[in-house]
Coordinates of C-alpha atoms in Angstrom, one line a residue:
M222 CA 0.0 0.0 0.0
R223 CA 1.2 3.4 -0.8
G224 CA -0.5 5.4 1.7
R225 CA -3.8 7.2 1.8
V226 CA -2.8 9.4 -1.1
A227 CA -2.0 6.4 -3.3
R228 CA -4.8 4.2 -2.3
S229 CA -8.0 6.0 -3.1
A230 CA -7.9 6.3 -6.9
F231 CA -9.8 3.9 -9.2
A232 CA -8.7 3.4 -12.8
L233 CA -10.7 1.5 -15.4
G234 CA -8.8 0.1 -18.3
S235 CA -9.9 -0.8 -21.8
A236 CA -9.9 -4.5 -21.2
G237 CA -12.8 -4.1 -19.0
V238 CA -11.5 -6.3 -16.2
I239 CA -12.0 -5.7 -12.5
V240 CA -9.3 -7.3 -10.4
L241 CA -9.7 -8.0 -6.7
G242 CA -7.6 -10.0 -4.3
I243 CA -10.1 -12.2 -2.6
A244 CA -11.2 -15.8 -3.3
G245 CA -13.7 -18.4 -2.2
C246 CA -16.8 -16.9 -0.7
T247 CA -20.1 -18.7 -0.8
Q248 CA -22.5 -16.4 1.0
S249 CA -23.9 -13.3 -0.7
Q250 CA -24.5 -10.9 2.1
Q251 CA -24.0 -7.2 1.9
P252 CA -23.1 -5.4 5.0
S253 CA -24.2 -1.9 5.9
E254 CA -21.5 0.8 5.6
G255 CA -18.7 -0.1 7.9
G256 CA -20.2 -3.5 8.7
T257 CA -19.0 -7.0 7.9
A258 CA -20.5 -9.8 5.8
K259 CA -20.4 -13.3 7.1
T260 CA -18.2 -15.3 4.7
D261 CA -15.7 -18.2 4.5
L262 CA -13.8 -16.5 1.7
K263 CA -10.1 -15.9 2.1
I264 CA -7.3 -14.1 0.3
V265 CA -5.0 -16.9 -1.0
E266 CA -1.6 -16.5 -2.6
Q267 CA -1.4 -17.8 -6.1
V268 CA 1.8 -17.0 -7.9
Q269 CA 4.8 -14.7 -7.8
I270 CA 5.4 -12.7 -11.0
D271 CA 7.9 -10.5 -12.7
E272 CA 7.3 -7.2 -14.5
N273 CA 6.3 -9.2 -17.6
G274 CA 3.5 -10.9 -15.7
K275 CA 5.3 -14.2 -15.9
E276 CA 5.4 -16.6 -12.9
V277 CA 8.6 -16.8 -10.9
K278 CA 9.1 -19.7 -8.6
A279 CA 9.8 -18.6 -5.0
A280 CA 13.4 -18.9 -4.0
E281 CA 14.3 -21.7 -1.6
G282 CA 17.1 -21.9 0.8
A283 CA 18.3 -19.1 3.1
A284 CA 16.6 -18.9 6.5
P285 CA 15.2 -15.5 7.5
T286 CA 17.3 -13.5 10.0
D287 CA 16.2 -14.1 13.6
P288 CA 15.7 -10.9 15.6
A289 CA 16.6 -12.8 18.8
G290 CA 20.2 -13.0 17.7
D291 CA 22.6 -14.8 20.1
G292 CA 21.0 -13.3 23.2
K293 CA 24.2 -11.5 24.3
A294 CA 23.4 -8.0 23.0
T295 CA 23.8 -5.0 25.3
C296 CA 22.6 -1.5 24.7
P297 CA 21.5 1.6 26.4
P298 CA 17.7 2.5 26.4
V299 CA 16.7 3.1 22.7
S300 CA 13.5 3.0 20.9
I301 CA 12.1 2.4 17.4
A302 CA 9.1 4.4 16.2
M303 CA 6.2 3.1 14.0
A304 CA 4.0 5.6 12.2
G305 CA 0.8 4.7 10.3
P306 CA -3.0 4.4 10.5
L307 CA -3.9 2.7 13.8
N308 CA -7.4 4.1 13.7
G309 CA -9.7 5.1 10.9
P310 CA -11.0 3.3 7.8
D311 CA -7.6 2.0 6.8
A312 CA -6.4 1.0 10.2
A313 CA -6.0 -2.7 9.5
L314 CA -3.0 -2.0 7.3
G315 CA -1.2 0.0 9.9
I316 CA -2.0 -2.5 12.6
N317 CA -0.6 -5.3 10.5
I318 CA 2.7 -3.4 10.3
K319 CA 2.8 -2.5 13.9
N320 CA 2.1 -6.1 15.0
G321 CA 4.9 -7.3 12.7
V322 CA 7.4 -4.8 14.2
Q323 CA 6.1 -5.6 17.7
L324 CA 6.7 -9.3 17.2
A325 CA 10.3 -8.7 16.1
I326 CA 11.1 -6.4 19.0
D327 CA 9.4 -8.8 21.6
K328 CA 11.4 -11.7 20.3
H329 CA 14.6 -9.7 20.5
N330 CA 13.9 -8.4 24.0
T331 CA 13.0 -11.8 25.4
A332 CA 16.3 -13.2 24.2
N333 CA 18.4 -10.2 25.1
P334 CA 17.9 -9.0 28.7
G335 CA 20.9 -6.7 28.3
C336 CA 19.3 -4.8 25.4
Q337 CA 15.7 -3.8 25.7
V338 CA 14.3 -1.9 22.7
Q339 CA 11.0 0.0 23.1
L340 CA 8.5 0.3 20.3
K341 CA 6.8 3.7 20.1
P342 CA 3.7 3.7 17.8
F343 CA 2.2 6.9 16.4
D344 CA -1.2 6.9 14.8
T345 CA -1.4 9.0 11.7
E346 CA -4.7 7.6 10.5
G347 CA -2.9 7.6 7.1
D348 CA -3.5 11.3 6.8
P349 CA -0.6 13.4 5.5
Q350 CA -1.7 16.4 7.7
K351 CA -1.8 14.3 10.8
A352 CA 1.5 12.7 9.9
T353 CA 3.1 16.2 9.5
A354 CA 2.0 17.1 13.0
I355 CA 3.4 13.8 14.4
A356 CA 6.8 13.8 12.6
P357 CA 8.4 16.4 14.9
Q358 CA 7.4 14.3 18.0
I359 CA 9.2 11.4 16.5
V360 CA 12.4 13.2 15.7
D361 CA 12.5 15.2 18.9
D362 CA 12.7 12.0 21.0
Q363 CA 16.4 11.5 21.6
Y364 CA 15.9 7.8 22.3
T365 CA 14.3 7.1 19.0
I366 CA 17.0 6.0 16.5
G367 CA 14.9 4.3 13.8
L368 CA 11.4 4.4 12.3
V369 CA 9.2 1.8 10.5
G370 CA 6.9 4.1 8.5
P371 CA 5.1 6.1 7.5
A372 CA 2.8 3.5 6.1
F373 CA 1.1 5.4 3.2
S374 CA 2.7 7.3 0.3
G375 CA 0.9 10.6 1.0
E376 CA 2.1 10.8 4.6
T377 CA 5.6 9.6 3.6
K378 CA 5.8 12.4 0.9
A379 CA 4.7 14.9 3.5
T380 CA 7.2 14.0 6.2
G381 CA 10.2 12.5 4.4
T382 CA 12.2 15.8 4.5
V383 CA 11.7 16.0 8.3
F384 CA 13.2 12.6 8.9
D385 CA 15.9 13.2 6.4
Q386 CA 17.0 16.4 8.1
A387 CA 17.0 14.7 11.4
G388 CA 19.1 11.8 10.1
L389 CA 16.5 9.3 11.2
V390 CA 16.4 6.1 9.2
A391 CA 12.8 5.7 7.9
T392 CA 12.0 2.3 6.6
T393 CA 8.5 2.0 5.1
A394 CA 6.8 -1.4 4.9
S395 CA 4.1 -0.2 2.5
A396 CA 4.5 3.2 0.8
T397 CA 4.8 2.3 -2.9
N398 CA 4.5 5.6 -4.9
P399 CA 7.6 5.4 -7.2
T400 CA 8.5 9.1 -6.8
L401 CA 9.2 8.8 -3.1
S402 CA 12.8 7.6 -3.8
E403 CA 13.4 10.6 -6.1
N404 CA 13.4 13.3 -3.4
G405 CA 17.1 13.0 -2.5
W406 CA 16.3 11.7 1.0
K407 CA 19.3 9.8 2.4
T408 CA 17.2 8.2 5.2
F409 CA 14.4 6.7 3.1
F410 CA 14.3 2.9 2.6
R411 CA 11.4 1.1 0.9
G412 CA 10.9 -2.4 2.1
L413 CA 9.0 -3.7 -0.9
A414 CA 8.6 -3.1 -4.7
N415 CA 7.2 0.2 -5.7
D416 CA 4.2 0.8 -8.0
A417 CA 6.5 1.3 -11.0
V418 CA 7.1 -2.4 -10.6
Q419 CA 3.7 -3.5 -9.3
G420 CA 1.8 -1.6 -12.0
P421 CA 3.5 -3.1 -15.1
S422 CA 3.6 -6.5 -13.4
V423 CA -0.2 -6.7 -12.7
A424 CA -1.0 -5.0 -16.0
N425 CA 1.1 -7.5 -18.0
Y426 CA -0.4 -10.4 -15.9
M427 CA -3.9 -9.2 -16.9
K428 CA -3.0 -8.6 -20.5
N429 CA -0.6 -11.4 -21.3
T430 CA -1.3 -14.2 -18.8
L431 CA -5.1 -13.8 -18.2
G432 CA -5.7 -12.6 -21.8
Y433 CA -8.0 -9.6 -21.0
K434 CA -8.8 -7.6 -24.1
K435 CA -10.5 -4.6 -22.4
V436 CA -10.0 -3.3 -18.8
C437 CA -11.5 -0.4 -17.1
V438 CA -9.0 1.3 -14.7
V439 CA -10.4 3.2 -11.8
D440 CA -8.3 5.3 -9.4
D441 CA -9.1 6.9 -6.0
S442 CA -7.3 10.2 -6.7
T443 CA -4.8 9.6 -3.9
D444 CA -1.0 9.7 -4.4
Y445 CA -1.0 5.9 -4.2
G446 CA -4.0 5.4 -6.4
L447 CA -3.0 7.8 -9.1
G448 CA 0.6 6.5 -9.3
L449 CA -0.4 2.9 -9.5
A450 CA -3.2 3.6 -12.0
S451 CA -0.9 5.5 -14.2
A452 CA 1.6 2.7 -14.4
V453 CA -1.3 0.2 -15.1
R454 CA -2.8 2.3 -17.8
Q455 CA 0.5 2.9 -19.5
T456 CA 1.4 -0.8 -19.6
L457 CA -2.1 -2.0 -20.7
G458 CA -1.9 0.5 -23.6
P459 CA -5.0 0.1 -25.8
V460 CA -6.3 -2.7 -23.5
A461 CA -7.1 0.1 -21.0
D462 CA -10.4 1.4 -22.4
S463 CA -10.3 5.2 -22.6
A464 CA -14.2 5.1 -22.4
C465 CA -13.9 3.9 -18.8
N466 CA -10.8 5.7 -17.5
I467 CA -12.4 6.7 -14.2
S468 CA -11.4 8.7 -11.1
V469 CA -13.3 8.5 -7.8
K470 CA -12.5 10.0 -4.4
K471 CA -11.1 8.5 -1.2
G472 CA -14.1 8.3 1.2
D473 CA -16.7 7.7 -1.6
K474 CA -19.4 5.2 -0.9
D475 CA -21.7 5.8 -3.8
F476 CA -20.1 4.5 -7.0
S477 CA -23.2 4.5 -9.2
A478 CA -21.7 6.8 -11.8
A479 CA -18.6 4.6 -12.2
V480 CA -20.7 1.5 -12.3
T481 CA -22.8 2.9 -15.1
Q482 CA -19.7 3.9 -17.0
V483 CA -18.2 0.4 -16.5
K484 CA -21.4 -1.3 -17.7
G485 CA -21.5 0.8 -20.8
A486 CA -17.9 -0.4 -21.7
S487 CA -18.5 -4.1 -20.9
P488 CA -14.9 -4.8 -20.0
D489 CA -13.3 -8.1 -19.2
A490 CA -12.1 -6.7 -16.0
V491 CA -12.1 -3.6 -13.7
F492 CA -8.8 -2.6 -12.1
Y493 CA -9.3 -0.5 -8.9
S494 CA -6.4 1.5 -7.8
G495 CA -7.2 2.4 -4.2
Y496 CA -7.9 1.0 -0.7
Y497 CA -10.2 -1.7 0.6
S498 CA -12.5 0.7 2.4
E499 CA -13.7 1.9 -1.0
A500 CA -13.0 -1.3 -3.0
A501 CA -15.5 -3.2 -0.9
P502 CA -18.6 -1.1 -1.6
F503 CA -17.4 -0.6 -5.2
V504 CA -17.2 -4.3 -6.0
Q505 CA -20.6 -4.8 -4.3
Q506 CA -22.2 -2.1 -6.4
L507 CA -20.5 -3.5 -9.6
K508 CA -21.9 -7.0 -8.9
D509 CA -25.3 -5.6 -8.0
G510 CA -25.2 -3.6 -11.2
G511 CA -24.7 -6.8 -13.3
F512 CA -21.0 -6.6 -13.9
A513 CA -19.8 -10.1 -14.7
G514 CA -16.1 -9.5 -15.3
T515 CA -13.2 -9.8 -13.0
F516 CA -12.5 -7.4 -10.2
V517 CA -8.8 -6.7 -9.9
S518 CA -7.0 -4.5 -7.4
A519 CA -3.7 -4.2 -5.6
D520 CA -2.1 -4.0 -2.2
G521 CA -4.4 -1.3 -0.9
T522 CA -7.3 -3.7 -1.2
K523 CA -5.4 -6.8 -0.1
D524 CA -6.7 -7.0 3.4
P525 CA -9.2 -9.4 5.1
Q526 CA -11.4 -6.4 5.7
F527 CA -12.0 -6.2 2.0
V528 CA -13.5 -9.7 2.1
N529 CA -15.3 -9.1 5.4
Q530 CA -17.0 -5.9 4.1
A531 CA -17.7 -7.1 0.5
G532 CA -18.8 -10.6 1.4
E533 CA -19.7 -12.8 -1.6
A534 CA -19.1 -9.9 -4.0
S535 CA -15.4 -10.3 -3.4
K536 CA -15.3 -13.9 -4.6
D537 CA -12.7 -14.5 -7.4
A538 CA -11.3 -11.0 -7.1
I539 CA -7.6 -10.9 -8.1
L540 CA -5.2 -8.8 -6.0
S541 CA -1.6 -8.0 -6.6
C542 CA 0.8 -7.0 -3.9
P543 CA 4.5 -6.4 -3.5
C544 CA 4.0 -7.8 0.0
G545 CA 5.0 -11.3 0.8
P546 CA 2.6 -13.8 2.3
A547 CA 2.9 -14.8 6.0
T548 CA 4.3 -18.3 6.0
G549 CA 6.3 -20.8 8.1
A550 CA 7.4 -20.1 11.6
F551 CA 6.6 -16.4 11.3
A552 CA 3.0 -17.1 10.5
D553 CA 2.7 -19.5 13.5
E554 CA 4.4 -17.0 15.9
Y555 CA 2.2 -14.1 14.7
K556 CA -1.0 -16.1 15.1
K557 CA 0.0 -17.2 18.6
K558 CA 0.8 -13.7 19.7
F559 CA -2.0 -11.7 18.1
N560 CA -4.7 -14.4 17.7
T561 CA -5.1 -13.6 14.1
D562 CA -3.3 -14.4 10.8
G563 CA -0.6 -12.1 9.6
G564 CA -2.0 -9.6 7.1
T565 CA -0.8 -7.4 4.3
Y566 CA 2.6 -5.9 5.3
S567 CA 2.8 -7.9 8.5
A568 CA 5.9 -9.7 7.1
E569 CA 7.4 -6.5 6.0
G570 CA 6.9 -4.9 9.4
Y571 CA 8.5 -7.9 11.0
D572 CA 11.5 -7.9 8.6
L573 CA 12.2 -4.2 8.9
G574 CA 11.9 -4.3 12.7
T575 CA 14.3 -7.2 12.7
I576 CA 16.8 -5.3 10.6
L577 CA 16.7 -2.3 13.0
V578 CA 17.2 -4.5 16.1
K579 CA 20.0 -6.3 14.4
G580 CA 21.6 -3.0 13.8
I581 CA 21.2 -2.0 17.4
D582 CA 22.7 -5.4 18.5
S583 CA 25.7 -4.7 16.3
G584 CA 26.4 -1.5 18.2
A585 CA 24.6 0.9 16.0
I586 CA 23.0 2.8 18.8
T587 CA 23.0 6.3 17.3
R588 CA 21.0 7.6 14.4
P589 CA 24.1 8.0 12.1
A590 CA 25.3 4.5 13.0
L591 CA 21.9 2.8 12.5
L592 CA 21.5 4.7 9.2
D593 CA 24.9 3.4 8.0
F594 CA 23.9 -0.1 9.1
V595 CA 20.7 -0.1 7.1
K596 CA 22.4 1.5 4.1
N597 CA 24.9 -1.4 3.9
Y598 CA 22.5 -4.2 5.0
N599 CA 22.3 -7.4 3.0
G600 CA 20.2 -10.2 4.5
Q601 CA 17.3 -12.6 4.1
G602 CA 13.9 -11.8 5.6
V603 CA 10.6 -13.6 5.9
A604 CA 9.2 -11.8 2.9
R605 CA 12.3 -11.4 0.7
K606 CA 16.0 -10.6 0.6
Y607 CA 16.8 -7.0 1.7
Q608 CA 19.5 -4.9 0.1
W609 CA 19.1 -1.3 -1.0
S610 CA 20.2 0.9 -3.8
P611 CA 21.6 4.4 -3.0
T612 CA 18.0 5.8 -3.5
G613 CA 16.5 3.4 -1.0
E614 CA 14.9 1.0 -3.4
L615 CA 15.3 -2.7 -3.1
T616 CA 17.8 -4.3 -5.5
T617 CA 15.4 -7.2 -6.3
N618 CA 11.6 -6.8 -6.8
L619 CA 8.9 -9.3 -7.4
I620 CA 5.1 -9.1 -7.1
W621 CA 2.6 -11.6 -5.6
I622 CA -0.8 -12.4 -7.1
F623 CA -3.6 -13.4 -4.7
K624 CA -7.2 -14.5 -5.2
V625 CA -10.3 -14.4 -3.1
Q626 CA -11.6 -17.9 -2.8

């Protein structure tokens, strides 16, 4: 997810396909706004793809780095901040990240009594204005030497200069707007592929692998949604139907105009570039309006709340995500600690939290030292291998395709 700015725009492409990331629901119940629909559907990982939309087999081998280390670490009191939506319509995404970071820090602290790292969460609600007010609180805390966040692209764009000027390493688990790494910030590190990767990957998957001939692309007018939709439209080319190139607004609940436009185009699929809080009512209204194509969306929609809120309407939705699925020992530990499955960006939160505590254990207990550690880091995580370019982009990027079933 890119952040609130990037998650709200819907784009309809000329192939007329709607892609969602949810599969397997059998009950057709429609909840009231903000409610949930009873369903057994789940978002299930399908394949990992490259920018050409071709399947790439998951790498085997290297075990993920363990935040517990050898248990011999010593350090003065230090803290890691987390910033993202912990309340509001997109809170599930921020909570997923926070829980992942919390799990890494708790595993570290349990194993290392001589080095106790504190997690300090900050609720931005995914709002750039709120994040702007919170950023000074984070950098003014002398004990805070690292940050996981902000979560969304809009809030990251609004605060990146503050963290850069403070020399505070800011690792984002979810902000995917491509331009974030073009601001000259020396402290910005993106923990997953950006939308310049995700957009072409999912577009080529729709066009080349699924064979869609007409797709409607809908964006939510946020930084995230617009950036992703632009990449999808450009890659789809003439498959993105100009007759249903649609923009809606973050916070919209009535999508009747967009539904009418989609129905008039009769696409194979609809691609929605935005967040689950709008994707759920949108897909419901599309299905109610008689749309029989595929609903396709991306990481902003890939959350259990999309399925919970959309119910049966989410069935067979295809969702792309630069995020890795929660698997193996991490999935078991997460479930045991939080009594829920790891969600979108949980693995990234855990991996980034692990990298920061490993830096602290190595003796990087100041902001400059921890920044230098992350800049030169090269290691395996739960979600992927982490190594960064000078602009804070990962050196290797792949996208996952999920389905609601």
